[in-house]
Amino acid sequence: MYLLTGLEDNLDETDGKGMPWQRELKGRRVEYWHISKNGIGFSDDELNNKTRSSKYVRYVFRLTSPEPCTFTFEDIDQFSKGDSQEDFSVYSSSNIGNNLTFRFANAHTFALEDDVEVYVRMVGPRVACTGEAYCENAWNSLFSGLSLGRFHGRAHKDRREKALAVVKNACPGKEF
């Protein structure tokens, strides 16, 4: 998760307006989430009416590994039932552009680049897919926006190199 997004346990990027990110492990899935006040409006009146009473939004980043050397990333916004901070069943929206399946086994290039910003670059057939219908043969974390500008400085590069090594170890036999 850190390699792709920069999220860590208890990262407080809410500037005091919400809670720090929380981390939960569930089998082959890691989920980061935090709750913040609802300030989201939609262009659809029906959807606005449905979420208007939601005082909070839970922002969820979920990473699963459905098979070796494959990781699925989901970005989801969940709306609370009234002022509840436990019931987020009113509405859930998936940020489709950020929901990706990474097939590291397909990559012939998987590298950490150190340019203006430190970022991950993957190249190979169908290495990053949104669903099954649309796949890219090249992907990088800088243009994807998943990192949200979180990576600056040597400490982040060292941390990303460690995360990169974890993924490479999860893909035995690959010569990235």
Tab-separated table of C-alpha atoms in Angstrom:
chain	number	residue	atom	x	y	z
A	1	MET	CA	0.000	0.000	0.000
A	2	TYR	CA	2.807	2.389	0.902
A	3	LEU	CA	4.544	1.773	-2.413
A	4	LEU	CA	1.486	2.878	-4.401
A	5	THR	CA	-0.134	5.507	-2.180
A	6	GLY	CA	2.187	6.563	0.621
A	7	LEU	CA	-0.349	5.713	3.313
A	8	GLU	CA	0.966	4.557	6.660
A	9	ASP	CA	-0.507	3.691	10.036
A	10	ASN	CA	-1.899	6.785	11.743
A	11	LEU	CA	-0.989	9.175	8.941
A	12	ASP	CA	-2.837	12.383	9.777
A	13	GLU	CA	-3.368	14.134	6.478
A	14	THR	CA	-6.657	15.623	7.602
A	15	ASP	CA	-5.027	18.739	9.112
A	16	GLY	CA	-6.959	18.240	12.342
A	17	LYS	CA	-10.343	18.178	10.575
A	18	GLY	CA	-10.837	14.454	10.926
A	19	MET	CA	-9.133	11.424	12.346
A	20	PRO	CA	-5.782	9.822	11.483
A	21	TRP	CA	-5.791	6.945	9.017
A	22	GLN	CA	-6.542	3.578	10.616
A	23	ARG	CA	-5.209	0.238	9.386
A	24	GLU	CA	-6.930	-3.122	9.521
A	25	LEU	CA	-5.691	-6.481	8.227
A	26	LYS	CA	-8.285	-9.011	7.093
A	27	GLY	CA	-6.731	-12.155	5.634
A	28	ARG	CA	-5.094	-11.234	2.315
A	29	ARG	CA	-6.439	-7.689	2.495
A	30	VAL	CA	-5.148	-4.534	4.125
A	31	GLU	CA	-7.546	-1.643	4.521
A	32	TYR	CA	-6.762	1.949	5.429
A	33	TRP	CA	-9.594	4.293	6.329
A	34	HIS	CA	-10.384	7.522	8.063
A	35	ILE	CA	-13.539	9.449	8.818
A	36	SER	CA	-14.077	13.109	8.067
A	37	LYS	CA	-17.026	15.486	8.024
A	38	ASN	CA	-19.148	15.269	4.902
A	39	GLY	CA	-18.514	18.168	2.545
A	40	ILE	CA	-19.289	16.287	-0.660
A	41	GLY	CA	-21.981	17.455	-3.041
A	42	PHE	CA	-23.152	15.704	-6.189
A	43	SER	CA	-24.539	17.057	-9.442
A	44	ASP	CA	-27.373	14.525	-9.140
A	45	ASP	CA	-30.251	15.902	-6.999
A	46	GLU	CA	-31.475	12.441	-6.020
A	47	LEU	CA	-28.024	11.468	-4.771
A	48	ASN	CA	-27.697	14.770	-2.899
A	49	ASN	CA	-31.018	14.095	-1.167
A	50	LYS	CA	-29.841	10.598	-0.237
A	51	THR	CA	-26.525	11.759	1.292
A	52	ARG	CA	-27.587	15.157	2.670
A	53	SER	CA	-28.209	13.788	6.187
A	54	SER	CA	-24.825	11.996	6.207
A	55	LYS	CA	-22.691	13.923	8.669
A	56	TYR	CA	-19.570	11.848	7.951
A	57	VAL	CA	-17.733	10.170	5.084
A	58	ARG	CA	-15.411	7.220	5.558
A	59	TYR	CA	-12.597	7.210	2.998
A	60	VAL	CA	-11.360	3.670	2.372
A	61	PHE	CA	-8.250	2.468	0.537
A	62	ARG	CA	-8.216	-1.332	0.229
A	63	LEU	CA	-5.451	-3.548	-1.138
A	64	THR	CA	-5.995	-7.271	-1.712
A	65	SER	CA	-3.875	-9.968	-3.262
A	66	PRO	CA	-6.296	-12.365	-4.973
A	67	GLU	CA	-3.446	-14.423	-6.434
A	68	PRO	CA	0.356	-14.433	-6.243
A	69	CYS	CA	2.013	-11.359	-7.736
A	70	THR	CA	-1.346	-9.611	-8.305
A	71	PHE	CA	-2.736	-6.767	-6.197
A	72	THR	CA	-6.111	-5.059	-6.447
A	73	PHE	CA	-6.455	-1.503	-5.153
A	74	GLU	CA	-9.844	0.056	-4.345
A	75	ASP	CA	-10.661	3.678	-3.432
A	76	ILE	CA	-14.137	3.988	-1.846
A	77	ASP	CA	-16.140	6.779	-0.175
A	78	GLN	CA	-18.839	5.598	2.244
A	79	PHE	CA	-21.551	7.900	3.636
A	80	SER	CA	-22.816	7.688	7.225
A	81	LYS	CA	-26.331	7.113	8.427
A	82	GLY	CA	-27.025	10.490	10.054
A	83	ASP	CA	-24.344	11.352	12.594
A	84	SER	CA	-23.210	7.747	13.129
A	85	GLN	CA	-19.494	7.033	12.934
A	86	GLU	CA	-20.128	3.284	12.726
A	87	ASP	CA	-22.921	2.867	10.162
A	88	PHE	CA	-21.815	3.868	6.654
A	89	SER	CA	-24.585	2.103	4.771
A	90	VAL	CA	-26.383	5.133	3.262
A	91	TYR	CA	-24.317	5.286	0.080
A	92	SER	CA	-20.974	4.025	-1.176
A	93	SER	CA	-19.178	5.429	-4.187
A	94	SER	CA	-16.199	3.856	-5.844
A	95	ASN	CA	-13.601	6.188	-7.331
A	96	ILE	CA	-13.379	4.166	-10.523
A	97	GLY	CA	-10.226	5.783	-11.922
A	98	ASN	CA	-8.348	4.743	-8.784
A	99	ASN	CA	-9.613	1.150	-8.691
A	100	LEU	CA	-6.823	-0.819	-10.297
A	101	THR	CA	-5.497	-4.348	-10.556
A	102	PHE	CA	-1.708	-4.526	-10.768
A	103	ARG	CA	-0.288	-7.626	-12.416
A	104	PHE	CA	3.357	-7.547	-11.422
A	105	ALA	CA	3.967	-10.945	-13.048
A	106	ASN	CA	3.294	-9.261	-16.425
A	107	ALA	CA	5.863	-6.518	-15.839
A	108	HIS	CA	9.227	-6.620	-17.539
A	109	THR	CA	10.077	-3.274	-15.908
A	110	PHE	CA	9.210	-2.526	-12.303
A	111	ALA	CA	11.346	0.260	-10.916
A	112	LEU	CA	11.545	3.106	-8.469
A	113	GLU	CA	12.355	6.311	-10.349
A	114	ASP	CA	13.941	9.308	-8.643
A	115	ASP	CA	13.172	12.357	-10.756
A	116	VAL	CA	11.385	15.495	-9.560
A	117	GLU	CA	9.446	13.150	-7.281
A	118	VAL	CA	10.090	9.528	-6.348
A	119	TYR	CA	7.629	7.274	-8.168
A	120	VAL	CA	6.986	3.691	-9.252
A	121	ARG	CA	7.077	2.766	-12.953
A	122	MET	CA	5.758	-0.503	-14.427
A	123	VAL	CA	5.909	-1.624	-18.045
A	124	GLY	CA	4.581	-4.855	-19.550
A	125	PRO	CA	1.451	-6.293	-21.134
A	126	ARG	CA	-1.683	-5.479	-19.133
A	127	VAL	CA	0.233	-4.439	-15.984
A	128	ALA	CA	-2.481	-2.086	-14.692
A	129	CYS	CA	-6.176	-2.678	-15.336
A	130	THR	CA	-9.428	-0.971	-14.395
A	131	GLY	CA	-11.718	-3.966	-14.459
A	132	GLU	CA	-11.037	-6.584	-17.079
A	133	ALA	CA	-11.967	-4.497	-20.097
A	134	TYR	CA	-9.374	-1.714	-19.940
A	135	CYS	CA	-5.697	-2.376	-19.289
A	136	GLU	CA	-2.546	-0.326	-19.702
A	137	ASN	CA	0.835	-1.634	-20.794
A	138	ALA	CA	2.602	1.090	-18.792
A	139	TRP	CA	1.754	2.757	-15.488
A	140	ASN	CA	3.419	5.092	-13.034
A	141	SER	CA	2.360	6.346	-9.640
A	142	LEU	CA	3.191	9.973	-10.432
A	143	PHE	CA	0.625	10.350	-13.222
A	144	SER	CA	-1.954	8.107	-11.558
A	145	GLY	CA	-2.411	10.553	-8.679
A	146	LEU	CA	-2.624	7.746	-6.114
A	147	SER	CA	0.340	9.125	-4.185
A	148	LEU	CA	-1.411	12.488	-3.759
A	149	GLY	CA	1.998	14.215	-3.670
A	150	ARG	CA	3.063	12.377	-0.498
A	151	PHE	CA	6.580	11.402	-1.616
A	152	HIS	CA	9.355	13.894	-1.071
A	153	GLY	CA	12.866	13.517	0.270
A	154	ARG	CA	15.262	10.699	1.035
A	155	ALA	CA	13.217	9.113	3.866
A	156	HIS	CA	10.332	8.444	1.490
A	157	LYS	CA	12.662	7.002	-1.133
A	158	ASP	CA	14.219	4.607	1.404
A	159	ARG	CA	10.766	3.533	2.587
A	160	ARG	CA	9.545	2.983	-0.972
A	161	GLU	CA	12.649	0.926	-1.792
A	162	LYS	CA	11.783	-1.384	1.125
A	163	ALA	CA	8.190	-1.672	-0.102
A	164	LEU	CA	9.458	-2.376	-3.632
A	165	ALA	CA	11.609	-5.209	-2.253
A	166	VAL	CA	8.536	-6.755	-0.561
A	167	VAL	CA	6.654	-6.840	-3.881
A	168	LYS	CA	9.675	-8.258	-5.713
A	169	ASN	CA	9.953	-11.001	-3.086
A	170	ALA	CA	6.246	-11.787	-3.604
A	171	CYS	CA	6.974	-12.444	-7.283
A	172	PRO	CA	9.664	-15.148	-7.259
A	173	GLY	CA	11.393	-15.808	-10.528
A	174	LYS	CA	10.721	-12.323	-11.917
A	175	GLU	CA	13.763	-10.371	-13.015
A	176	PHE	CA	12.587	-6.794	-12.810
